[in-house]
Amino acid sequence: QVQLVESGGGLVQPGGSLRLSCAASGSIFKIAAVGWYRQAPGKQRELVATITSGGSTNYADSVKDRFTISRDNAKNTVYLQMNSLKPEDTAVYYCNLHRGFLDFWGQGTLVTVSS
C-alpha cells in the first residue's frame, strides 16, 4: 500500500507562486509515474502534469511554461512549482502515483488564487 501526502497549498495573489510537494510511502515510488491533477468547484478532475520514472514530463496546455513538475527519488517526493498563477488555477490539487494496474491518490491540497 502506498500513502501520498500533499502539502504546500494555500492562498496566493494572481501572478504569485506556490510549490506543492507530495511525499510517498513505500518502495515503488522510484519505478512509478507520478503526477498532479486538479479539480475546480463544479468541474471534473483534470491532469495538470506527470513525470515518468525516467523523468519524461507531460503538461496540460493551460499550465505549460508556468508550472514545472519534478521528482526526488531519494526523498520519495514529487513537486509542482507553480508560477504566474491565475484565478482559474484555483482548485484542489491531487497527487497521483501510477504503476501498471496500481493507482494511488493523495487527499488533496487546496490552492486558491485571489486578490
PDB file of C-alpha atoms in Angstrom:
ATOM      1  CA  GLN A   1       0.000   0.000   0.000  1.00  0.00           C
ATOM      2  CA  VAL A   2       1.199   3.488  -0.868  1.00  0.00           C
ATOM      3  CA  GLN A   3       0.269   6.649   1.011  1.00  0.00           C
ATOM      4  CA  LEU A   4       0.610  10.042  -0.621  1.00  0.00           C
ATOM      5  CA  VAL A   5       0.652  13.221   1.456  1.00  0.00           C
ATOM      6  CA  GLU A   6       0.414  16.577  -0.280  1.00  0.00           C
ATOM      7  CA  SER A   7       1.462  19.908   1.183  1.00  0.00           C
ATOM      8  CA  GLY A   8       2.117  23.463   0.082  1.00  0.00           C
ATOM      9  CA  GLY A   9      -1.321  24.676  -0.894  1.00  0.00           C
ATOM     10  CA  GLY A  10      -2.757  27.979   0.246  1.00  0.00           C
ATOM     11  CA  LEU A  11      -3.947  31.416  -0.766  1.00  0.00           C
ATOM     12  CA  VAL A  12      -1.872  33.375  -3.254  1.00  0.00           C
ATOM     13  CA  GLN A  13      -2.444  36.522  -5.271  1.00  0.00           C
ATOM     14  CA  PRO A  14      -2.657  36.422  -9.059  1.00  0.00           C
ATOM     15  CA  GLY A  15       0.831  36.378 -10.530  1.00  0.00           C
ATOM     16  CA  GLY A  16       2.256  34.715  -7.454  1.00  0.00           C
ATOM     17  CA  SER A  17       3.957  31.361  -6.962  1.00  0.00           C
ATOM     18  CA  LEU A  18       3.494  28.233  -4.887  1.00  0.00           C
ATOM     19  CA  ARG A  19       5.317  24.933  -4.667  1.00  0.00           C
ATOM     20  CA  LEU A  20       3.373  21.795  -3.920  1.00  0.00           C
ATOM     21  CA  SER A  21       5.027  18.692  -2.501  1.00  0.00           C
ATOM     22  CA  CYS A  22       3.823  15.103  -2.368  1.00  0.00           C
ATOM     23  CA  ALA A  23       5.631  12.604  -0.177  1.00  0.00           C
ATOM     24  CA  ALA A  24       5.080   8.922  -0.873  1.00  0.00           C
ATOM     25  CA  SER A  25       5.488   5.929   1.362  1.00  0.00           C
ATOM     26  CA  GLY A  26       6.552   2.534   0.095  1.00  0.00           C
ATOM     27  CA  SER A  27       9.232   1.319  -2.253  1.00  0.00           C
ATOM     28  CA  ILE A  28       7.622   1.624  -5.683  1.00  0.00           C
ATOM     29  CA  PHE A  29       7.956   5.399  -5.997  1.00  0.00           C
ATOM     30  CA  LYS A  30      11.208   5.140  -7.936  1.00  0.00           C
ATOM     31  CA  ILE A  31       9.687   2.913 -10.624  1.00  0.00           C
ATOM     32  CA  ALA A  32       6.309   4.627 -10.848  1.00  0.00           C
ATOM     33  CA  ALA A  33       4.936   7.511 -12.821  1.00  0.00           C
ATOM     34  CA  VAL A  34       3.702  10.319 -10.609  1.00  0.00           C
ATOM     35  CA  GLY A  35       1.656  13.352 -11.360  1.00  0.00           C
ATOM     36  CA  TRP A  36      -0.595  16.172 -10.304  1.00  0.00           C
ATOM     37  CA  TYR A  37      -4.264  16.549 -11.092  1.00  0.00           C
ATOM     38  CA  ARG A  38      -6.702  19.233 -10.035  1.00  0.00           C
ATOM     39  CA  GLN A  39     -10.415  19.647  -9.550  1.00  0.00           C
ATOM     40  CA  ALA A  40     -12.083  23.022  -9.503  1.00  0.00           C
ATOM     41  CA  PRO A  41     -15.549  23.503  -7.967  1.00  0.00           C
ATOM     42  CA  GLY A  42     -18.220  22.103 -10.250  1.00  0.00           C
ATOM     43  CA  LYS A  43     -15.685  20.667 -12.688  1.00  0.00           C
ATOM     44  CA  GLN A  44     -14.170  17.286 -13.398  1.00  0.00           C
ATOM     45  CA  ARG A  45     -10.715  16.336 -12.219  1.00  0.00           C
ATOM     46  CA  GLU A  46      -8.130  17.145 -14.870  1.00  0.00           C
ATOM     47  CA  LEU A  47      -4.493  16.348 -15.496  1.00  0.00           C
ATOM     48  CA  VAL A  48      -2.000  19.085 -14.651  1.00  0.00           C
ATOM     49  CA  ALA A  49       1.376  17.402 -15.120  1.00  0.00           C
ATOM     50  CA  THR A  50       3.007  13.995 -14.971  1.00  0.00           C
ATOM     51  CA  ILE A  51       6.554  12.690 -14.770  1.00  0.00           C
ATOM     52  CA  THR A  52       7.667   9.150 -15.558  1.00  0.00           C
ATOM     53  CA  SER A  53      10.196   7.095 -13.655  1.00  0.00           C
ATOM     54  CA  GLY A  54      12.683   8.074 -16.340  1.00  0.00           C
ATOM     55  CA  GLY A  55      11.994  11.774 -15.946  1.00  0.00           C
ATOM     56  CA  SER A  56       9.859  12.458 -19.021  1.00  0.00           C
ATOM     57  CA  THR A  57       7.259  15.133 -18.366  1.00  0.00           C
ATOM     58  CA  ASN A  58       3.854  15.996 -19.744  1.00  0.00           C
ATOM     59  CA  TYR A  59       1.791  19.128 -19.086  1.00  0.00           C
ATOM     60  CA  ALA A  60      -1.700  20.349 -19.708  1.00  0.00           C
ATOM     61  CA  ASP A  61      -1.703  23.141 -22.274  1.00  0.00           C
ATOM     62  CA  SER A  62      -3.173  25.512 -19.707  1.00  0.00           C
ATOM     63  CA  VAL A  63      -0.112  25.279 -17.442  1.00  0.00           C
ATOM     64  CA  LYS A  64       2.748  24.882 -19.920  1.00  0.00           C
ATOM     65  CA  ASP A  65       5.504  27.439 -19.399  1.00  0.00           C
ATOM     66  CA  ARG A  66       4.104  28.299 -15.949  1.00  0.00           C
ATOM     67  CA  PHE A  67       4.260  25.038 -13.967  1.00  0.00           C
ATOM     68  CA  THR A  68       7.173  22.641 -13.543  1.00  0.00           C
ATOM     69  CA  ILE A  69       6.944  19.093 -12.229  1.00  0.00           C
ATOM     70  CA  SER A  70       9.998  17.398 -10.740  1.00  0.00           C
ATOM     71  CA  ARG A  71      10.800  14.414  -8.570  1.00  0.00           C
ATOM     72  CA  ASP A  72      13.395  13.469  -5.972  1.00  0.00           C
ATOM     73  CA  ASN A  73      13.613   9.689  -5.816  1.00  0.00           C
ATOM     74  CA  ALA A  74      15.919   9.824  -2.791  1.00  0.00           C
ATOM     75  CA  LYS A  75      13.125  11.562  -0.856  1.00  0.00           C
ATOM     76  CA  ASN A  76      10.191   9.744  -2.492  1.00  0.00           C
ATOM     77  CA  THR A  77       8.773  13.165  -3.289  1.00  0.00           C
ATOM     78  CA  VAL A  78       7.266  14.851  -6.314  1.00  0.00           C
ATOM     79  CA  TYR A  79       6.996  18.606  -6.620  1.00  0.00           C
ATOM     80  CA  LEU A  80       4.914  21.057  -8.610  1.00  0.00           C
ATOM     81  CA  GLN A  81       6.362  24.536  -8.946  1.00  0.00           C
ATOM     82  CA  MET A  82       3.576  26.892  -9.956  1.00  0.00           C
ATOM     83  CA  ASN A  83       4.427  30.360 -11.236  1.00  0.00           C
ATOM     84  CA  SER A  84       2.346  33.178 -12.707  1.00  0.00           C
ATOM     85  CA  LEU A  85      -0.731  31.794 -11.017  1.00  0.00           C
ATOM     86  CA  LYS A  86      -4.149  32.795 -12.321  1.00  0.00           C
ATOM     87  CA  PRO A  87      -7.566  32.749 -10.644  1.00  0.00           C
ATOM     88  CA  GLU A  88      -8.529  29.861 -12.938  1.00  0.00           C
ATOM     89  CA  ASP A  89      -5.789  27.767 -11.311  1.00  0.00           C
ATOM     90  CA  THR A  90      -7.902  27.687  -8.150  1.00  0.00           C
ATOM     91  CA  ALA A  91      -8.646  24.046  -7.352  1.00  0.00           C
ATOM     92  CA  VAL A  92      -7.895  21.132  -5.092  1.00  0.00           C
ATOM     93  CA  TYR A  93      -4.649  19.616  -6.326  1.00  0.00           C
ATOM     94  CA  TYR A  94      -4.188  15.858  -6.023  1.00  0.00           C
ATOM     95  CA  CYS A  95      -1.027  13.799  -6.227  1.00  0.00           C
ATOM     96  CA  ASN A  96      -1.199  10.522  -8.149  1.00  0.00           C
ATOM     97  CA  LEU A  97       1.129   7.523  -8.329  1.00  0.00           C
ATOM     98  CA  HIS A  98       0.648   5.013 -11.120  1.00  0.00           C
ATOM     99  CA  ARG A  99       2.396   1.740 -11.833  1.00  0.00           C
ATOM    100  CA  GLY A 100       0.776  -0.903 -14.030  1.00  0.00           C
ATOM    101  CA  PHE A 101      -2.625  -1.641 -12.540  1.00  0.00           C
ATOM    102  CA  LEU A 102      -1.751   0.209  -9.317  1.00  0.00           C
ATOM    103  CA  ASP A 103      -3.177   3.687  -8.884  1.00  0.00           C
ATOM    104  CA  PHE A 104      -2.945   5.751  -5.684  1.00  0.00           C
ATOM    105  CA  TRP A 105      -4.221   9.222  -4.794  1.00  0.00           C
ATOM    106  CA  GLY A 106      -3.451  11.723  -2.088  1.00  0.00           C
ATOM    107  CA  GLN A 107      -6.083  13.567  -0.085  1.00  0.00           C
ATOM    108  CA  GLY A 108      -5.599  16.818  -1.980  1.00  0.00           C
ATOM    109  CA  THR A 109      -4.391  20.293  -1.125  1.00  0.00           C
ATOM    110  CA  LEU A 110      -6.360  23.454  -1.845  1.00  0.00           C
ATOM    111  CA  VAL A 111      -4.847  26.212  -3.948  1.00  0.00           C
ATOM    112  CA  THR A 112      -6.751  29.490  -4.059  1.00  0.00           C
ATOM    113  CA  VAL A 113      -5.628  32.273  -6.371  1.00  0.00           C
ATOM    114  CA  SER A 114      -7.364  35.502  -5.460  1.00  0.00           C
ATOM    115  CA  SER A 115      -6.671  39.125  -4.719  1.00  0.00           C
TER     116      SER A 115
END
